[in-house]
Coordinates of C-alpha atoms in Angstrom, one line a residue:
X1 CA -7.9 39.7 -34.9
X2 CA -11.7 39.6 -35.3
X3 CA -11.8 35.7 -35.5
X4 CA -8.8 35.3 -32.9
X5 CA -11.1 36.8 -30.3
X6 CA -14.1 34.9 -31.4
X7 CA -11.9 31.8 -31.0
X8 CA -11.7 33.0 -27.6
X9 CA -14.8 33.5 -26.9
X10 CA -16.0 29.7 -28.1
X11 CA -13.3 28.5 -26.1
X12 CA -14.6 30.6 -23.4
X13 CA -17.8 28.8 -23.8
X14 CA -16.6 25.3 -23.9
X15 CA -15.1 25.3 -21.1
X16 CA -18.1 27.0 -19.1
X17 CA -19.9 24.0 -20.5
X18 CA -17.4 21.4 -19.1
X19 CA -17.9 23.2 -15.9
X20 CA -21.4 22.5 -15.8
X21 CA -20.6 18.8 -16.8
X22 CA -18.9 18.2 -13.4
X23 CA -15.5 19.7 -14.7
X24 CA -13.5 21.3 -11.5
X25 CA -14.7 25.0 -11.9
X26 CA -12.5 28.3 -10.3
X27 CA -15.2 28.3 -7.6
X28 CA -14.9 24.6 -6.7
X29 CA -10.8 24.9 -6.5
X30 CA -11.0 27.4 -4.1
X31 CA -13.0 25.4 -1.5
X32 CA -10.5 22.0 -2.8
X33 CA -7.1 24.4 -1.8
X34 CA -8.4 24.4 1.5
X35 CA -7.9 20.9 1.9
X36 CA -3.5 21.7 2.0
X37 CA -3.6 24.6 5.0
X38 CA 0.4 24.7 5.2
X39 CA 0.0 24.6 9.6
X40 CA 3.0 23.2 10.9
X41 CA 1.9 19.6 11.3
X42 CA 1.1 20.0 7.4
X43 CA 4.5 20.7 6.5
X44 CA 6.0 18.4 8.7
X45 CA 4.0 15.3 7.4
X46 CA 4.9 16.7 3.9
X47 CA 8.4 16.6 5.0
X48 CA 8.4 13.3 5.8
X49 CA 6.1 11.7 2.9
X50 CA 8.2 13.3 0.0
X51 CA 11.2 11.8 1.1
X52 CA 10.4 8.7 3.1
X53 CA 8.3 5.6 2.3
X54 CA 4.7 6.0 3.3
X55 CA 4.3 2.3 5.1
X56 CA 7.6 3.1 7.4
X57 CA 5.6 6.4 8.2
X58 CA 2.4 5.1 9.1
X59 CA 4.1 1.8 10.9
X60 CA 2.2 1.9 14.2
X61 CA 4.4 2.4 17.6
X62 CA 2.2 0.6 19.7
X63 CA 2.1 -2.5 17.6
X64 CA 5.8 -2.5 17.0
X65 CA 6.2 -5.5 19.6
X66 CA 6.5 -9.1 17.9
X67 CA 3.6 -11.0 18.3
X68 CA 3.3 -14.8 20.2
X69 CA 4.7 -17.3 18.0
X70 CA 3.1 -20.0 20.6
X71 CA 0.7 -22.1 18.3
X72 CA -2.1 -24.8 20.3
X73 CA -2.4 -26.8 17.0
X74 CA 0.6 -27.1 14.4
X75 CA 1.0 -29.3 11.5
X76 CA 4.5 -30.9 11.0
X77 CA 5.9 -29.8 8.1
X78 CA 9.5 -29.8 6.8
X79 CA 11.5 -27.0 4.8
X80 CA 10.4 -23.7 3.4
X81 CA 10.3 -23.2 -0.6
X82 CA 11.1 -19.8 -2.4
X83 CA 9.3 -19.5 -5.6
X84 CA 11.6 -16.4 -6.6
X85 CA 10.6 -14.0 -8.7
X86 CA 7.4 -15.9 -10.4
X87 CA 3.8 -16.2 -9.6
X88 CA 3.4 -19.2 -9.1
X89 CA 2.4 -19.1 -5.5
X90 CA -0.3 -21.7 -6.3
X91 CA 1.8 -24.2 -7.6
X92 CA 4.3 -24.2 -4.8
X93 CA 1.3 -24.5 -2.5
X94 CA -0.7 -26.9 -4.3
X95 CA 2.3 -29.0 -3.9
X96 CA 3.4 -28.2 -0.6
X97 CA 0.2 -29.6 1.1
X98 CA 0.9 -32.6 -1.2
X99 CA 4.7 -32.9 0.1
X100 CA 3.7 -32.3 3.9
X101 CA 1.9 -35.7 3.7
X102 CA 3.9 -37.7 1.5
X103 CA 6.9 -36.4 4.0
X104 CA 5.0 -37.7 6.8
X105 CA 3.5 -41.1 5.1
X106 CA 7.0 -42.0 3.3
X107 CA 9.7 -40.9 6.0
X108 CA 11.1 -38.7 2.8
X109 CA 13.1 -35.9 4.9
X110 CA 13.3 -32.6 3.1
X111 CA 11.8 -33.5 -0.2
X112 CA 10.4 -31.7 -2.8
X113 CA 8.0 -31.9 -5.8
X114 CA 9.8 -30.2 -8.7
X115 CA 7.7 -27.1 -10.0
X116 CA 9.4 -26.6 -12.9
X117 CA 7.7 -29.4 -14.2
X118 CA 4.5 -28.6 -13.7
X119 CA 4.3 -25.4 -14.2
X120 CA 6.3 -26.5 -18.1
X121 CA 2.7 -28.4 -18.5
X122 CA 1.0 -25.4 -17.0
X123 CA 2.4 -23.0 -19.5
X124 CA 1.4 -25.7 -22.3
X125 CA -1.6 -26.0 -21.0
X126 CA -2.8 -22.8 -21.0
X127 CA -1.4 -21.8 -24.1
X128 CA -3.8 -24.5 -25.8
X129 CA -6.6 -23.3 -23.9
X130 CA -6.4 -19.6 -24.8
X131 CA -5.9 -20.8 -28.3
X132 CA -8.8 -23.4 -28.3
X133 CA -10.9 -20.4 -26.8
X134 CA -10.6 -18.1 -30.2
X135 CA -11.2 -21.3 -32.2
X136 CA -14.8 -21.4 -30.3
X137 CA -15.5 -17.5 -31.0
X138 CA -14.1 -17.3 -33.9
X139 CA -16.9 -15.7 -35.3
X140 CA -17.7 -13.5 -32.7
X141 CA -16.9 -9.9 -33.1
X142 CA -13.2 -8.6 -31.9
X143 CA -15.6 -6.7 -29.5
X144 CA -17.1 -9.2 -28.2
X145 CA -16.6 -8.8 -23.9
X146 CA -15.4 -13.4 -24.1
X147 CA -13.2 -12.5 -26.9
X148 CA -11.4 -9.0 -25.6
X149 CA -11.2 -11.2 -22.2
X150 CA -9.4 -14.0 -24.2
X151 CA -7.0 -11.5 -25.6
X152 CA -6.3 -9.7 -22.2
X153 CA -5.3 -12.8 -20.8
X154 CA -3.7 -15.1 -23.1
X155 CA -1.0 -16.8 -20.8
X156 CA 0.1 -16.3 -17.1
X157 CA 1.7 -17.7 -14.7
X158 CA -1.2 -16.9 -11.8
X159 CA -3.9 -19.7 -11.3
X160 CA -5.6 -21.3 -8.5
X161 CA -6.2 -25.1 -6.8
X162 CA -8.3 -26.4 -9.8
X163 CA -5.1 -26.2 -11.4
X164 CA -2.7 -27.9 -9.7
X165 CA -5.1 -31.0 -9.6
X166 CA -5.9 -30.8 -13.4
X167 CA -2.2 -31.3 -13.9
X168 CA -1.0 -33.7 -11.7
X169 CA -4.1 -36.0 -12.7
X170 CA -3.1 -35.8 -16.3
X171 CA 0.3 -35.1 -16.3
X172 CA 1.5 -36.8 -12.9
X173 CA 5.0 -35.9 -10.6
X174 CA 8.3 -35.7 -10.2
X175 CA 11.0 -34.6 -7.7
X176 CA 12.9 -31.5 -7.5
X177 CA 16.0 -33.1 -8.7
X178 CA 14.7 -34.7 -11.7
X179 CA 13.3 -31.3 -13.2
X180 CA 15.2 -28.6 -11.2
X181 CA 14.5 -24.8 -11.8
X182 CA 15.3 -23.3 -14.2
X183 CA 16.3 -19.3 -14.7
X184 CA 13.2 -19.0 -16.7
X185 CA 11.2 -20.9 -14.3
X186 CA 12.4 -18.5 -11.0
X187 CA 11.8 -15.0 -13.4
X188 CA 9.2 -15.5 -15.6
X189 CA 7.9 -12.3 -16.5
X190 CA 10.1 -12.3 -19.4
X191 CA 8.6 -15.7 -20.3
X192 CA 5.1 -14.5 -19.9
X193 CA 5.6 -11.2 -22.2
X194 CA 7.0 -13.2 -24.8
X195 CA 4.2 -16.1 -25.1
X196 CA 1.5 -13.4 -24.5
X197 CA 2.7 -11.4 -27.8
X198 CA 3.0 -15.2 -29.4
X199 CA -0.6 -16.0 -28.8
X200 CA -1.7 -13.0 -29.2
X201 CA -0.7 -12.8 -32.8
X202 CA -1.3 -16.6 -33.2
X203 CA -5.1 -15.9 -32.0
X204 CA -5.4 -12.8 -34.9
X205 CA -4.3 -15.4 -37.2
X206 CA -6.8 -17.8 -36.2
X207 CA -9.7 -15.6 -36.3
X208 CA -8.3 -15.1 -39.4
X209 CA -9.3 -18.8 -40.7
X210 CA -12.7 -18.2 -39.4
X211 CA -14.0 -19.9 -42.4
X212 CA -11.7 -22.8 -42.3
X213 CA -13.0 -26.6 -41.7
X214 CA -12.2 -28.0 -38.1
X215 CA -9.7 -30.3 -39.0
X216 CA -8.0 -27.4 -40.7
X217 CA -7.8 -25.3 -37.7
X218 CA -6.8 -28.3 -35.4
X219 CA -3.9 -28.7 -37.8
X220 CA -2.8 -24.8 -37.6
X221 CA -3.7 -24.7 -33.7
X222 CA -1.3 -27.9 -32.9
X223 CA 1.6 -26.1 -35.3
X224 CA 1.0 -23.4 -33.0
X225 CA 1.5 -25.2 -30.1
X226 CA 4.6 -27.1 -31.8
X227 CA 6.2 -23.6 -31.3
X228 CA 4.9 -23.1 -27.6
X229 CA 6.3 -26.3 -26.8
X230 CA 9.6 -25.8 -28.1
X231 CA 10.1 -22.5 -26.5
X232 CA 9.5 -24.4 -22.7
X233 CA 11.9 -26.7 -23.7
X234 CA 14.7 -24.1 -24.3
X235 CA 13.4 -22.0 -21.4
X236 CA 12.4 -24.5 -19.0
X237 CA 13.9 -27.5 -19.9
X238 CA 12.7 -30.9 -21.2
X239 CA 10.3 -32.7 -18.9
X240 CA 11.1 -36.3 -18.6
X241 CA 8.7 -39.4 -19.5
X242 CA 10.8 -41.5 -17.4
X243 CA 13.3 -41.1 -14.7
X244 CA 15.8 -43.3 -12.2
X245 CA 15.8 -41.7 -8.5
X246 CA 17.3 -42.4 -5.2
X247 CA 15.4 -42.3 -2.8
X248 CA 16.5 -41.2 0.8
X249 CA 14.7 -41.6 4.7
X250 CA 14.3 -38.6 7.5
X251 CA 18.1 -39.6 8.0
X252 CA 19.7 -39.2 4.6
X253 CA 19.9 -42.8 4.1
X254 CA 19.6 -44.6 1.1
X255 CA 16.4 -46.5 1.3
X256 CA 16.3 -48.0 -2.8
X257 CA 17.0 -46.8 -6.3
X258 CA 14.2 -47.2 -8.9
X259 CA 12.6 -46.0 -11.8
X260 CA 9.3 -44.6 -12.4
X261 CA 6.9 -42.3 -15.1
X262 CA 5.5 -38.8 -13.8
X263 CA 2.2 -40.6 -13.3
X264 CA 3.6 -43.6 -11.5
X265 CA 5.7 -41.4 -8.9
X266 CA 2.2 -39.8 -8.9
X267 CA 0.7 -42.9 -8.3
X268 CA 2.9 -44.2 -5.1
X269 CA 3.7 -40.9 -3.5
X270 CA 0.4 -39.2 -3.3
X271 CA -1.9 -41.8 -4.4
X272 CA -5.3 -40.0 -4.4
X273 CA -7.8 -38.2 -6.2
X274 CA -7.2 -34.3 -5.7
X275 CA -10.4 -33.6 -7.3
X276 CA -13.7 -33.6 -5.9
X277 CA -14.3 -36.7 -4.7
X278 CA -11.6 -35.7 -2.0
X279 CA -11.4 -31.7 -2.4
X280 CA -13.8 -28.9 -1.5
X281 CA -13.0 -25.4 -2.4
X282 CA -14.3 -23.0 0.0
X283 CA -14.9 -19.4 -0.3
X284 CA -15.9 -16.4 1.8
X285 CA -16.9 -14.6 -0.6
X286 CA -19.2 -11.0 0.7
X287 CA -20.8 -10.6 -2.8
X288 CA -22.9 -13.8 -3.0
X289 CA -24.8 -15.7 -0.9
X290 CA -23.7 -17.7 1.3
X291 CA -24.2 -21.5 1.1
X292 CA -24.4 -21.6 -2.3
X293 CA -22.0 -23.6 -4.9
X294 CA -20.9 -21.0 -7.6
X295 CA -18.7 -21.9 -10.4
X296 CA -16.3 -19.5 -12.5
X297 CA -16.5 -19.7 -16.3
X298 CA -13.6 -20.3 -18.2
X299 CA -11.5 -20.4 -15.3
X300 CA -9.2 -23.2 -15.0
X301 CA -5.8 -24.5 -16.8
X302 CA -6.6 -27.4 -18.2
X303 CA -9.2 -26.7 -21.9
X304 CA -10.5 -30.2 -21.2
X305 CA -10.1 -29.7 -17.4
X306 CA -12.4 -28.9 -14.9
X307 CA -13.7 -24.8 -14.0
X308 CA -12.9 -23.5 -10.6
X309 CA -16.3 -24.6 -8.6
X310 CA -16.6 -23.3 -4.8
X311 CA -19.2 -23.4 -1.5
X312 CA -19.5 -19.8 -0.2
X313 CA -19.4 -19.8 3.3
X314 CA -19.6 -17.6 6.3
X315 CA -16.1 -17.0 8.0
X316 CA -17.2 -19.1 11.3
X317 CA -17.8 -22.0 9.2
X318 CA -14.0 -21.6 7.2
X319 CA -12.5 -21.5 10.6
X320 CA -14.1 -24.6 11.8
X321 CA -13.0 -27.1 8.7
X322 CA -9.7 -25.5 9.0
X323 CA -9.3 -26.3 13.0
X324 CA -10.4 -29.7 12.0
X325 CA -7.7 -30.2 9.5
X326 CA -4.8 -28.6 11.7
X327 CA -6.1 -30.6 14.3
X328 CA -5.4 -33.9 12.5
X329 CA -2.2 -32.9 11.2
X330 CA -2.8 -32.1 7.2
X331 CA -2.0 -29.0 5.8
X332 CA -4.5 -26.8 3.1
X333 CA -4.4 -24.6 0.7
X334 CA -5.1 -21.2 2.1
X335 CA -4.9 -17.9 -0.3
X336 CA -5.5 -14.8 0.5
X337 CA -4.6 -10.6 0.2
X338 CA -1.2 -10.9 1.4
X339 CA 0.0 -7.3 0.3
X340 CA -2.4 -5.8 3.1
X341 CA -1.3 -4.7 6.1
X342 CA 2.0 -6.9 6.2
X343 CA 4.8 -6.6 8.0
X344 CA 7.5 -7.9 5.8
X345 CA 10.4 -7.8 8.4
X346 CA 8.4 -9.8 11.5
X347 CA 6.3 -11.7 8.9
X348 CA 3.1 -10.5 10.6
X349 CA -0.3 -9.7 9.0
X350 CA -2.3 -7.7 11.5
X351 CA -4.7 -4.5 10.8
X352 CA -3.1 -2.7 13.4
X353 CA 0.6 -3.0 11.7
X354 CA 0.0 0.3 10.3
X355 CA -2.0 3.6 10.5
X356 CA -2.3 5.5 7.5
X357 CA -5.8 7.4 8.3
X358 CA -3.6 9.3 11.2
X359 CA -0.6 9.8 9.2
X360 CA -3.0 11.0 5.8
X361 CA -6.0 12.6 8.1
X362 CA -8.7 10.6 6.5
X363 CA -11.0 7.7 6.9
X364 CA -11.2 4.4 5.6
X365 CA -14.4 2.9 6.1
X366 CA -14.9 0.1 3.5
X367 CA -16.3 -3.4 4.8
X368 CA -14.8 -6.5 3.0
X369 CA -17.4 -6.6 0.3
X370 CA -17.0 -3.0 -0.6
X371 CA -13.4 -3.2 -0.9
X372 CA -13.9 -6.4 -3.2
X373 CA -16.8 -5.0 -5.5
X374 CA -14.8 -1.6 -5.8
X375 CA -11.0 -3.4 -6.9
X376 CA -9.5 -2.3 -3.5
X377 CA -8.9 -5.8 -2.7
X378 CA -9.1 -9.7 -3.3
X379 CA -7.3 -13.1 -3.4
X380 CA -3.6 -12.6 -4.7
X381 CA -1.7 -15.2 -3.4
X382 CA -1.5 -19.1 -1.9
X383 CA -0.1 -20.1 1.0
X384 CA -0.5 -23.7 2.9
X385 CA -2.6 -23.2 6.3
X386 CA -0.5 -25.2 9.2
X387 CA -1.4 -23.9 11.9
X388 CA -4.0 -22.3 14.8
X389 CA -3.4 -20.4 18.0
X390 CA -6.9 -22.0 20.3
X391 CA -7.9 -20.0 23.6
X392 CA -10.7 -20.5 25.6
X393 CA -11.8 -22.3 22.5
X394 CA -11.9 -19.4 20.0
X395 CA -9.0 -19.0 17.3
X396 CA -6.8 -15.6 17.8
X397 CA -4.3 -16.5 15.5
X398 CA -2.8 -18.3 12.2
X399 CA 0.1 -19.1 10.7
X400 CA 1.1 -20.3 7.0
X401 CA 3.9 -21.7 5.3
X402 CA 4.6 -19.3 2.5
X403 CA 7.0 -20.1 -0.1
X404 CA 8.9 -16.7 -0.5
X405 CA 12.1 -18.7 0.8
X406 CA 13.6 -19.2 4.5
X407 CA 14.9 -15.5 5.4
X408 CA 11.7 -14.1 4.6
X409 CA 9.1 -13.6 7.6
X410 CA 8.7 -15.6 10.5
X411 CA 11.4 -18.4 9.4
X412 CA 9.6 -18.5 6.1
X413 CA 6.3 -18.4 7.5
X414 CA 3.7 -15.7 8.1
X415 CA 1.9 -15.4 11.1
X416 CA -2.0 -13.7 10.8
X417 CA -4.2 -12.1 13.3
X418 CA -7.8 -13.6 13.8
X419 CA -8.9 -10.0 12.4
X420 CA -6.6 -10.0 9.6
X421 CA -7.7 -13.5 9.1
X422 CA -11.5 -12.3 8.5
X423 CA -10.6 -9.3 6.4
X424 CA -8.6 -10.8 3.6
X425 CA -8.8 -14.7 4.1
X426 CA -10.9 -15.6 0.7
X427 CA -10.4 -19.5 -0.5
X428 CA -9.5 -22.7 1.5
X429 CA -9.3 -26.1 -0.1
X430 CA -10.2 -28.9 2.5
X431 CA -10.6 -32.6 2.3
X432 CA -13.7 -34.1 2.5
X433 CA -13.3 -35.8 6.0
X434 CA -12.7 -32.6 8.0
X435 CA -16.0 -30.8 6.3
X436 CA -19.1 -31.3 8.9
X437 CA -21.8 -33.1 7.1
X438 CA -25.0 -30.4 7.4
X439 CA -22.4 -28.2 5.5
X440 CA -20.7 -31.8 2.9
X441 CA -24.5 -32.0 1.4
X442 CA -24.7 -28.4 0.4
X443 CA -22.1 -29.4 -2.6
X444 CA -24.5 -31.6 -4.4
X445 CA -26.4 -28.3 -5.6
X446 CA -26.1 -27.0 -9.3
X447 CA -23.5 -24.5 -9.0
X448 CA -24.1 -20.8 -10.2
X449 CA -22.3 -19.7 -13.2
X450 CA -20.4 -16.6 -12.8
X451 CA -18.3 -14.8 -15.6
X452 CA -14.4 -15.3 -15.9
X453 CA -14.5 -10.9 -15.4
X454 CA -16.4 -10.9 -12.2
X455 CA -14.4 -8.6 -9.5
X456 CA -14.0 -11.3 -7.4
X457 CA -12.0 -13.1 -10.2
X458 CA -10.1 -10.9 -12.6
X459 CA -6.9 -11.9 -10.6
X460 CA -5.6 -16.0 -10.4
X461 CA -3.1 -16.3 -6.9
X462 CA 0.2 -15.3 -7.9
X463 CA 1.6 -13.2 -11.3
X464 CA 1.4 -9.3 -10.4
X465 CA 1.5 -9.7 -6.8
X466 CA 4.0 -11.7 -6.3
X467 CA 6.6 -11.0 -8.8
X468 CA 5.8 -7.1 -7.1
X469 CA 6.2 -8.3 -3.5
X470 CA 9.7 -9.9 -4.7
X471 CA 11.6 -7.3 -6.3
X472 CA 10.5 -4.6 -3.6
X473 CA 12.0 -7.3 -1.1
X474 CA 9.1 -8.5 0.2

């Protein structure tokens, strides 16, 4: 009995000292209690939350209205694409702002780019890199911040501009038809557990052979990828070296039947450099300075491919190369936080949509950078930017072509307020032409490195996001 009370009093003790540690002490939870009251507006908002969705709630009644769907300044595009349950948001708009033109330079109708195919080399792709990545710190420790990132992110199928012109370059095109998808391809989180454990045991084994000559390595690495490889081919299917195709005008008419490689379909039907001789990636970015090239280690698809490089720039300065583009009829890649503040059923992204400091009776009062240097928000998703609402020469509205399939949003399209635009807009890729000069020179600097685990970074376009946005209906 003596020692059961003594053990009460130590534990007495310890848990005085945790107070004192910043535990939550007996006097601290009475002044936290008064934060519930129990008045009548309490219990009816408690009503409400515990058995109704919070965003339905705190929809705002005086925003309800659908917005104008007049746009000044439209690019032509044809068809909406649905990228089902996958995240691979970047690819479909990577290759939508590729199809927009070739539609409109090769009178194709409603074509498409397969993505199956692409995202087959993706997958490949990647896999080598994360694998070539533990060959080259090997003999770091397991601890190591590089080698834990490595092994956190093995394989996925987010990713980002830099991307989709690694892969086309190397790897070339093809049509829906010749590669359709697959239902591996539409739901790949399945897909993406499965190689993750793969390479994740593969990259223990490597690290392994730390000791082991180069050639030696090379030699287990490409078995590795043997294995990979075959697993996209039952999943995904077999991606073609060469392929016959029909191909059809704006009308549906037979215009000739040929035969072509990946790279020479590449070649004829989009026919330029996506790198940067043509491309600028541009960022607004509130934790750097602006004006300034930065470049993201490690970040890219491709192991001998290029690392995601962009010009920071102030919003005013986005807006003006995107006007330009819209203006001369060629859609961009656009990506941004789609899973704030939208309206799923109108297909609206506006600030106002909801009101959850009146329906929770508290403030949020975090600026863009705060929210991006505390996790609270950043770029999850690609879209392609076609078009502007101009009056009295300022923008008040945008509108992009999302690839979430025709039923969804504004006949497959969101529609952003300028606002909304300035909160959670965060990359743009432009062509050279529509970028005005004093701002074209500032790419020649030496771009500053950034880590692959910066906030800003930790998430490509696509995976979580979008494979979340599908299944709650989006």
């Amino acid at each position: 009995m003596k020692n059961f009370c003594c053990c009460l009093i130590l534990s007495a003790a310890a848990l005085m000292s945790a107070y004192a540690q910043g535990g939550i002490t007996p006097e601290m939870m009475v002044r936290i209690r008064k934060g519930y009251e129990g008045t009548a507006t309490d219990k009816a908002l408690r009503n409400a939350l515990q058995s109704t969705s919070m965003a339905v709630l705190a929809a705002n009644a005086e925003n309800a209205a659908m917005i104008d769907t007049h746009f000044s300044d439209r690019v032509q595009t044809i068809g909406i694409t649905n990228q089902k349950s996958s995240g691979r948001c970047w690819l479909f708009t990577g290759l939508n702002v590729l199809r927009a033109a070739a539609i409109q330079k090769h009178d194709l109708g409603n074509f498409q780019f397969s993505q199956n195919y692409l995202f087959f080399w993706d997958q490949l792709e990647k896999s080598n890199l994360f694998l070539q990545g533990i060959v080259d710190t090997r003999k770091l420790q397991m601890d190591d911040r590089k080698v834990d990132w490595l092994f956190q992110n093995p394989i996925g199928d987010g990713g980002q501009f830099t991307g989709v012109s690694d892969l086309i370059s190397k790897y070339g095109v093809v049509p829906a038809s010749v590669m359709p998808e697959t239902y591996a391809s539409e739901n790949t989180a399945a897909l993406r557990q499965q190689l993750s454990t793969l390479l994740r045991q593969d990259g223990l084994k490597l690290r392994s052979l730390a000791r082991a000559s180069d050639a030696e390595l090379a030699a287990e690495k490409t078995q590795m990828l043997s294995e990979v490889y075959r697993i996209l081919c039952l999943t995904l299917g077999v991606p073609p070296e060469e392929f016959e195709w029909t191909r059809c005008n704006g009308k549906g008419e037979v215009v000739l039947t040929g035969i072509w490689t990946p790279l020479s379909f590449y070649e004829e039907f989009v026919g330029k450099d996506l790198g940067g001789d043509n491309y600028v990636m541009l960022m607004n970015d509130p934790l750097r300075e602006y004006y300034k090239v930065y470049e993201i280690a490690y970040d890219r698809h491709v192991y001998d491919g290029r690392n995601w490089v962009y010009l920071n720039l102030p919003m005013e300065d986005i807006k003006e190369i995107a006007i330009n583009s819209i203006k001369a009829n060629t859609a961009m890649y656009f990506s941004c936080d789609v899973a704030k503040f939208l309206d799923r059923r109108k297909g609206v992204l506006d600030v106002e949509n909801y009101d959850y400091e009146s329906l929770l009776g508290v403030e949020f009062t975090m600026d863009k950078k705060d929210r991006v240097r505390s996790h609270a928000s950043g770029s999850s998703h690609a879209m392609t930017l076609i078009a502007v609402d101009i009056k009295d020469g300022k923008s008040t509205k945008w509108m992009v072509e999302n690839s979430w399939g025709a039923d969804n949003g504004y006949k497959g399209c969101l529609i952003m307020t300028d606002r909304w635009f300035d909160e959670y807009m965060f990359r743009l890729v432009a062509e050279k032409r529509f970028i005005p000069e004093r701002i074209l020179k500032l790419c020649s600097q030496k771009p500053i490195m950034l880590p692959a685990w910066d906030p800003m970074f930790l998430m490509d376009e696509g995976s979580e996001v979008d494979t979340k946005l599908f299944h709650l209906g989006r």
